[in-house]
Tab-separated table of C-alpha atoms (C1' of nucleotides) in Angstrom:
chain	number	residue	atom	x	y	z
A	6	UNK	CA	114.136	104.152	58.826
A	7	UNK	CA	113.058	102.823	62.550
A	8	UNK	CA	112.103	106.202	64.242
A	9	UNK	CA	111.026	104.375	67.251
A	10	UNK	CA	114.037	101.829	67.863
A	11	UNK	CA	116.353	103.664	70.198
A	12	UNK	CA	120.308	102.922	69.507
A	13	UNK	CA	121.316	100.318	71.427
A	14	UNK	CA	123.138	100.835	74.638
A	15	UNK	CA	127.113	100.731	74.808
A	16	UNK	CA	126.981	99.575	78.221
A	17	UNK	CA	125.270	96.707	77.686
A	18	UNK	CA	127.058	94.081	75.985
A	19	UNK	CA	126.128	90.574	74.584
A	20	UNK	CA	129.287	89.323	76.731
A	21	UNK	CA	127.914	91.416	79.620
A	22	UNK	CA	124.294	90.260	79.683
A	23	UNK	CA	125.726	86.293	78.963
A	24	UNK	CA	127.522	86.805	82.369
A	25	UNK	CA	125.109	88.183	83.787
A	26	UNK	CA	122.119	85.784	83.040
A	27	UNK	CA	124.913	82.989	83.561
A	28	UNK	CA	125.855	83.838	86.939
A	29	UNK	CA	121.908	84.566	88.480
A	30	UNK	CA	121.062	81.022	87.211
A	31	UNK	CA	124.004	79.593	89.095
A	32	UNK	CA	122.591	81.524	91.892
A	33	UNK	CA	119.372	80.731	92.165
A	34	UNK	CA	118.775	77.834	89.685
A	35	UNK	CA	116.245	77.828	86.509
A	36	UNK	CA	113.065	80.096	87.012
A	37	UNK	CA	111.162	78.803	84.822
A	38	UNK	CA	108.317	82.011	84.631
A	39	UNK	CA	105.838	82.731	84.571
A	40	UNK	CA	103.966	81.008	87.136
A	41	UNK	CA	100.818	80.442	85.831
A	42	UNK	CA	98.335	77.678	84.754
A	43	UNK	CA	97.260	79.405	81.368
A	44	UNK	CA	98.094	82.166	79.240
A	45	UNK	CA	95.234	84.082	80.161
A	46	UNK	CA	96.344	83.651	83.261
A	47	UNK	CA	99.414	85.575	82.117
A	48	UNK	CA	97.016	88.712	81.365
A	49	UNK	CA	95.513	88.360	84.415
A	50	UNK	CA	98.659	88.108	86.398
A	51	UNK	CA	100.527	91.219	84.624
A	52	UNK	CA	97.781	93.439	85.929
A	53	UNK	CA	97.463	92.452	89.351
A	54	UNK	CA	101.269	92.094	89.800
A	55	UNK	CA	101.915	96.157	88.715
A	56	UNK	CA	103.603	97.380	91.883
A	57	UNK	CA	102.909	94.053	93.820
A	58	UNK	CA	104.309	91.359	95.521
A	59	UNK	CA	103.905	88.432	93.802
A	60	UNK	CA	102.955	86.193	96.559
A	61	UNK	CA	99.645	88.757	97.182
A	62	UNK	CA	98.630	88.341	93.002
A	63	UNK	CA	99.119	84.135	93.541
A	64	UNK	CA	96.408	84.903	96.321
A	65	UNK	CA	94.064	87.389	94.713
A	66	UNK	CA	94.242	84.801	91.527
A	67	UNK	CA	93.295	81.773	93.422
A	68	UNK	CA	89.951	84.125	94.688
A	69	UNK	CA	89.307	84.570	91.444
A	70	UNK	CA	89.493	81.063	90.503
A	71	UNK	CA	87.244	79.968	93.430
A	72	UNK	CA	84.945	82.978	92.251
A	73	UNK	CA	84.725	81.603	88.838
A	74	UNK	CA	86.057	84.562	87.204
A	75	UNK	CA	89.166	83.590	86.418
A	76	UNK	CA	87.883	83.825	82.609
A	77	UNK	CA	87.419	86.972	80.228
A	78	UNK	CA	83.215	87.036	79.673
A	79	UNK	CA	83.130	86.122	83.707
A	80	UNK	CA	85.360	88.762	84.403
A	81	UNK	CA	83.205	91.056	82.190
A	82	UNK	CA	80.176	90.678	83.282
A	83	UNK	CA	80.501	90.204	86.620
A	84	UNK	CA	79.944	92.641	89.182
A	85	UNK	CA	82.624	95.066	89.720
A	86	UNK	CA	82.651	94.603	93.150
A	87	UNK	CA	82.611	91.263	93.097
A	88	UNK	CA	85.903	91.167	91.214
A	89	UNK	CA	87.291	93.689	93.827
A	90	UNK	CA	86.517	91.923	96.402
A	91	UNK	CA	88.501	89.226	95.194
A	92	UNK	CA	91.392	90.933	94.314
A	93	UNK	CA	91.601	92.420	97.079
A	94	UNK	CA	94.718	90.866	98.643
A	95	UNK	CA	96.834	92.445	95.127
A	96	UNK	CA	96.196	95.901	96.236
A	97	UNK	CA	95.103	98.853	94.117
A	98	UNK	CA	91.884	96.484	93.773
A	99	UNK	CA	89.514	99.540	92.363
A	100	UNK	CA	91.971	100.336	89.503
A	101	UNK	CA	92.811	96.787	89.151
A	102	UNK	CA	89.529	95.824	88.686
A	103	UNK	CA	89.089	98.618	85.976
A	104	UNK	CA	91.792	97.472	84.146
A	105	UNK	CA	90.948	93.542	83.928
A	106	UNK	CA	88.189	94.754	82.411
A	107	UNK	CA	89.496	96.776	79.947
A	108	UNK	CA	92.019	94.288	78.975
A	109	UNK	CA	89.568	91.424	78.692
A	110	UNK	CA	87.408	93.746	76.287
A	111	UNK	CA	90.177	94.214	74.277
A	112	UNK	CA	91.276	90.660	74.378
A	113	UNK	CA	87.325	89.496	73.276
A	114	UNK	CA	87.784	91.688	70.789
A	115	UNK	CA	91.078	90.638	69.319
A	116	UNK	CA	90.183	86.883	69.347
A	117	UNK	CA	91.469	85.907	72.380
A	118	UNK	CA	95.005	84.323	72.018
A	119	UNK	CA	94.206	82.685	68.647
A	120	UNK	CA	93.629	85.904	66.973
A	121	UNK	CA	96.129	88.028	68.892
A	122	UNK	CA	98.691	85.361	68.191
A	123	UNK	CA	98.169	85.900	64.384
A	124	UNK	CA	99.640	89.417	64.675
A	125	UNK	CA	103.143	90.798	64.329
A	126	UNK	CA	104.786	91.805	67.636
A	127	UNK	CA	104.787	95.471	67.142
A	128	UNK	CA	100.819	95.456	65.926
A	129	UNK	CA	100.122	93.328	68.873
A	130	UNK	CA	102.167	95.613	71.420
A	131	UNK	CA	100.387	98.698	70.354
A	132	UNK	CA	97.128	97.512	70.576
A	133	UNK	CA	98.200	96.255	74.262
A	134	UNK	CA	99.495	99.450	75.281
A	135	UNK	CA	95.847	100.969	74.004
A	136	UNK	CA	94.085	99.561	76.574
A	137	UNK	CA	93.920	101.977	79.400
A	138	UNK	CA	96.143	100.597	82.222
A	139	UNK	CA	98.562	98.383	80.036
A	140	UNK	CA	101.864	100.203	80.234
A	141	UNK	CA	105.239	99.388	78.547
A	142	UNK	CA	105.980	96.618	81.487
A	143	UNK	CA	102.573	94.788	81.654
A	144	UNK	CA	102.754	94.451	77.775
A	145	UNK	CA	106.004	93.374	77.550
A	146	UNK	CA	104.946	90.692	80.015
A	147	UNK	CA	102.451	89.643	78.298
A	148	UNK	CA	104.592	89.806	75.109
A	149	UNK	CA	106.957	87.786	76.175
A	150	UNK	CA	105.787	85.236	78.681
A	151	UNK	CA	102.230	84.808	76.941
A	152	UNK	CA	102.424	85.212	73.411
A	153	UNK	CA	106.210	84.452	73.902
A	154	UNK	CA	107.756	86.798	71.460
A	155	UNK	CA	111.198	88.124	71.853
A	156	UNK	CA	110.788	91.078	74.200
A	157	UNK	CA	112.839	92.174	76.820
A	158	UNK	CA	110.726	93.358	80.445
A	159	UNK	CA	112.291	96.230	81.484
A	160	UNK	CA	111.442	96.570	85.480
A	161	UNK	CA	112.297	98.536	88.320
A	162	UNK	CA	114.831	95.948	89.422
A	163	UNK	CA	116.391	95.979	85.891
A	164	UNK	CA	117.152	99.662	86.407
A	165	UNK	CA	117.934	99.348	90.198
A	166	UNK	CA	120.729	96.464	89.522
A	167	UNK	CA	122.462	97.392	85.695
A	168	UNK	CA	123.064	100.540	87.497
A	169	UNK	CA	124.942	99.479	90.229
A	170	UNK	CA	126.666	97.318	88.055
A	171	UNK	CA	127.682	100.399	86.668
A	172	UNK	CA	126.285	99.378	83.102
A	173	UNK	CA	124.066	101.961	82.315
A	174	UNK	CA	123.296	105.641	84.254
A	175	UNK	CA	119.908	104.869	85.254
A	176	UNK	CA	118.114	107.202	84.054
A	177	UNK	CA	117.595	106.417	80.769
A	178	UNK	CA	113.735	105.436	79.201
A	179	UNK	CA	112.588	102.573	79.027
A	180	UNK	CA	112.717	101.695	74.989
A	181	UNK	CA	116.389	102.443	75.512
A	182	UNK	CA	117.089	100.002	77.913
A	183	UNK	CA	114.411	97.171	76.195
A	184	UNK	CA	115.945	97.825	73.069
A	185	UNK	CA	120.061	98.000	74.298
A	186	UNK	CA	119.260	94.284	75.999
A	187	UNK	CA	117.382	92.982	72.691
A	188	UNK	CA	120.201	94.294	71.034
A	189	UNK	CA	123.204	93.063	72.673
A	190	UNK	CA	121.117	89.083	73.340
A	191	UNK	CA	119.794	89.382	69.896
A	192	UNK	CA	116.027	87.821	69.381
A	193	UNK	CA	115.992	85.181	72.021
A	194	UNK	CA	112.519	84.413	73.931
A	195	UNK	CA	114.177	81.755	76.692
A	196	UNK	CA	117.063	84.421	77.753
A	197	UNK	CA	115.050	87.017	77.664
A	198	UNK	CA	112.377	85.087	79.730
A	199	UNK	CA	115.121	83.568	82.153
A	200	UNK	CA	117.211	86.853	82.396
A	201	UNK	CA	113.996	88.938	83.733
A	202	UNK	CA	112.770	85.974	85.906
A	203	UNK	CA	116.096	86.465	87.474
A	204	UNK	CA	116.871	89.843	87.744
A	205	UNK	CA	113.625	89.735	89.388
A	206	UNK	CA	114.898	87.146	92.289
A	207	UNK	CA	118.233	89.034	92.856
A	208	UNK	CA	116.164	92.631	93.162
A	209	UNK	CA	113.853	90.863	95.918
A	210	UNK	CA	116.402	88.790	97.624
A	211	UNK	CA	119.833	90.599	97.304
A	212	UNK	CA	119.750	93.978	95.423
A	213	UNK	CA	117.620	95.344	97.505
A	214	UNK	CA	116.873	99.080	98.073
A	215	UNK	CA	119.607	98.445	100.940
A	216	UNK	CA	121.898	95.797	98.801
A	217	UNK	CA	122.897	92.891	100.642
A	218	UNK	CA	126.552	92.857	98.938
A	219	UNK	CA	128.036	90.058	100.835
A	220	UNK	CA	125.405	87.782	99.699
A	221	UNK	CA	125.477	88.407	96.203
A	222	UNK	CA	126.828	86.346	93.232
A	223	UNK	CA	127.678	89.503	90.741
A	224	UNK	CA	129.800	91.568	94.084
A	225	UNK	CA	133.338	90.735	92.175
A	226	UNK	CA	132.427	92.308	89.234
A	227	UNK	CA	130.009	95.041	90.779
A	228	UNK	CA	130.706	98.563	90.912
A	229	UNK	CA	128.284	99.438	93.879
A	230	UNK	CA	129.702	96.463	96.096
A	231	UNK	CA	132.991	97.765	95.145
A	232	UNK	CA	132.040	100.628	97.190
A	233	UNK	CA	131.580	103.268	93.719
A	234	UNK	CA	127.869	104.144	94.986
A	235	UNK	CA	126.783	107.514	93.259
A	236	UNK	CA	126.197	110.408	95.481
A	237	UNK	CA	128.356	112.394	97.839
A	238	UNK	CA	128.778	109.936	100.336
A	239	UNK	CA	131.715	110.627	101.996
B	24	DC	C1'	104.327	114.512	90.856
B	25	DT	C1'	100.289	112.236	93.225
B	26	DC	C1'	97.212	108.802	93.883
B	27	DC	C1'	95.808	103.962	94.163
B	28	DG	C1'	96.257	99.811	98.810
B	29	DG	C1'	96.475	95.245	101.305
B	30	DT	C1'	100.181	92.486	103.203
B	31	DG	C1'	104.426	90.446	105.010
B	32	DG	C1'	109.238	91.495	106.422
B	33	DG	C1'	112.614	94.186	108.913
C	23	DC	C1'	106.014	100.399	113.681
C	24	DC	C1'	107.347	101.500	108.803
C	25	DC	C1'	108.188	100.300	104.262
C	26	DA	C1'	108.558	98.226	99.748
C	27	DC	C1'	106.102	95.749	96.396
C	28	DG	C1'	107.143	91.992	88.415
C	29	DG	C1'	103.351	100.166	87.519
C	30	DG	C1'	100.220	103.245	85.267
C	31	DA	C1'	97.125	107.141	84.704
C	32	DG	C1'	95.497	111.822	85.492
DNA sequence: CTCCGGTGGG
DNA sequence: CCCACGGGAG
């Protein structure tokens, strides 16, 4: 039937993923995403946030804010370097710019979040990832944590940290890995918001790109901290 | 695979 | 000083 729901993933289990999400909120207490005042905000955010610090997008969006363009027919019709210029601590501000655009178009269009809540999740994911510079991650954000429909974010960090778990290979695509999670947690907006929220703490703070082992809550059960790193390392 | 990019941390 | 950052398009 479903051509486009990959099989879900054998490494990731619901008992798995409950551990998981159980021990990062131990860690670092309730996240409570996604920081924002609205949920256009949300849309906003998920663009200037694609390969991004957060603490530069809370920046860039207060500039906006000041700049009275922190709304979709502002943000429109303003000038484009106007909007640059103020998001210009997010990086990528040329592209970015672009692609606010585009998504507020699209957003006009669709009846804002009245009339884009009134569609299905799939309908409403599609015509997110038609807007040119709206991947898989930025809809999914906006998916879940402004239309809040059960979707799993699948992030660099995701990958980075089920891998060293030893979960999953790492190289698998991204509808696998959205759809193994979904899967195994079953339809659930508040885990999937709270599990993302803080796989995205642990990938900042502890997994890093150099892990910080010591320091972190899952090292017991961790197949990278128990020294099985990939790679012919001596 | 390359480009887009300012900013704070190591 | 370098580098990594809630990615995506051409």
């Amino acid at each position: 039937m479903s051509t486009t729901a990959p099989r879900p993933h054998p490494g990731l289990t619901e008992e798995r993923l409950a551990w998981l999400l159980e021990r990062l909120v131990a860690h670092h207490g309730e996240q409570h995403w996604w920081p924002a005042e609205t949920a256009f905000e949300v849309l906003v955010g998920a663009i200037l946030t694609q390969n991004t610090a957060w603490s530069h997008v809370e920046r860039a969006m207060e500039q906006l804010r000041v700049a009275g363009l922190l709304d979709p027919v502002a943000l429109i019709e303003a000038d484009p370097e106007e909007v640059a210029t103020a998001i210009r601590p997010a990086g990528y501000f040329n592209v970015k710019t672009r692609r606010l655009r585009n998504l507020c178009i699209t957003y006009l269009q669709e009846g804002c979040m009245e009339g884009m809540q009134l569609q299905r999740t799939e309908a409403l994911r599609e015509k997110l990832l038609a807007v040119n510079g709206v991947g898989r991650e930025t809809a999914d954000d906006i998916l879940l944590y402004a239309f809040h429909r059960p979707v799993f974010v699948v992030d660099a960090y995701t990958r980075r940290i089920l891998q060293r778990l030893g979960w999953i290979q790492g190289d698998e695509g991204y509808e696998r890995l959205r759809g193994g999670v979904e899967a195994a947690l079953g339809p659930n907006t508040a885990a999937f918001n709270e599990l993302h929220a803080q796989i995205v703490a642990l990938g900042k703070d502890t997994c890093r790109p150099t892990p910080r082992c010591p320091d972190c809550p899952l090292n017991a059960a961790c197949a990278h901290a128990a020294g099985d790193a990939a790679g012919p390392a001596a």
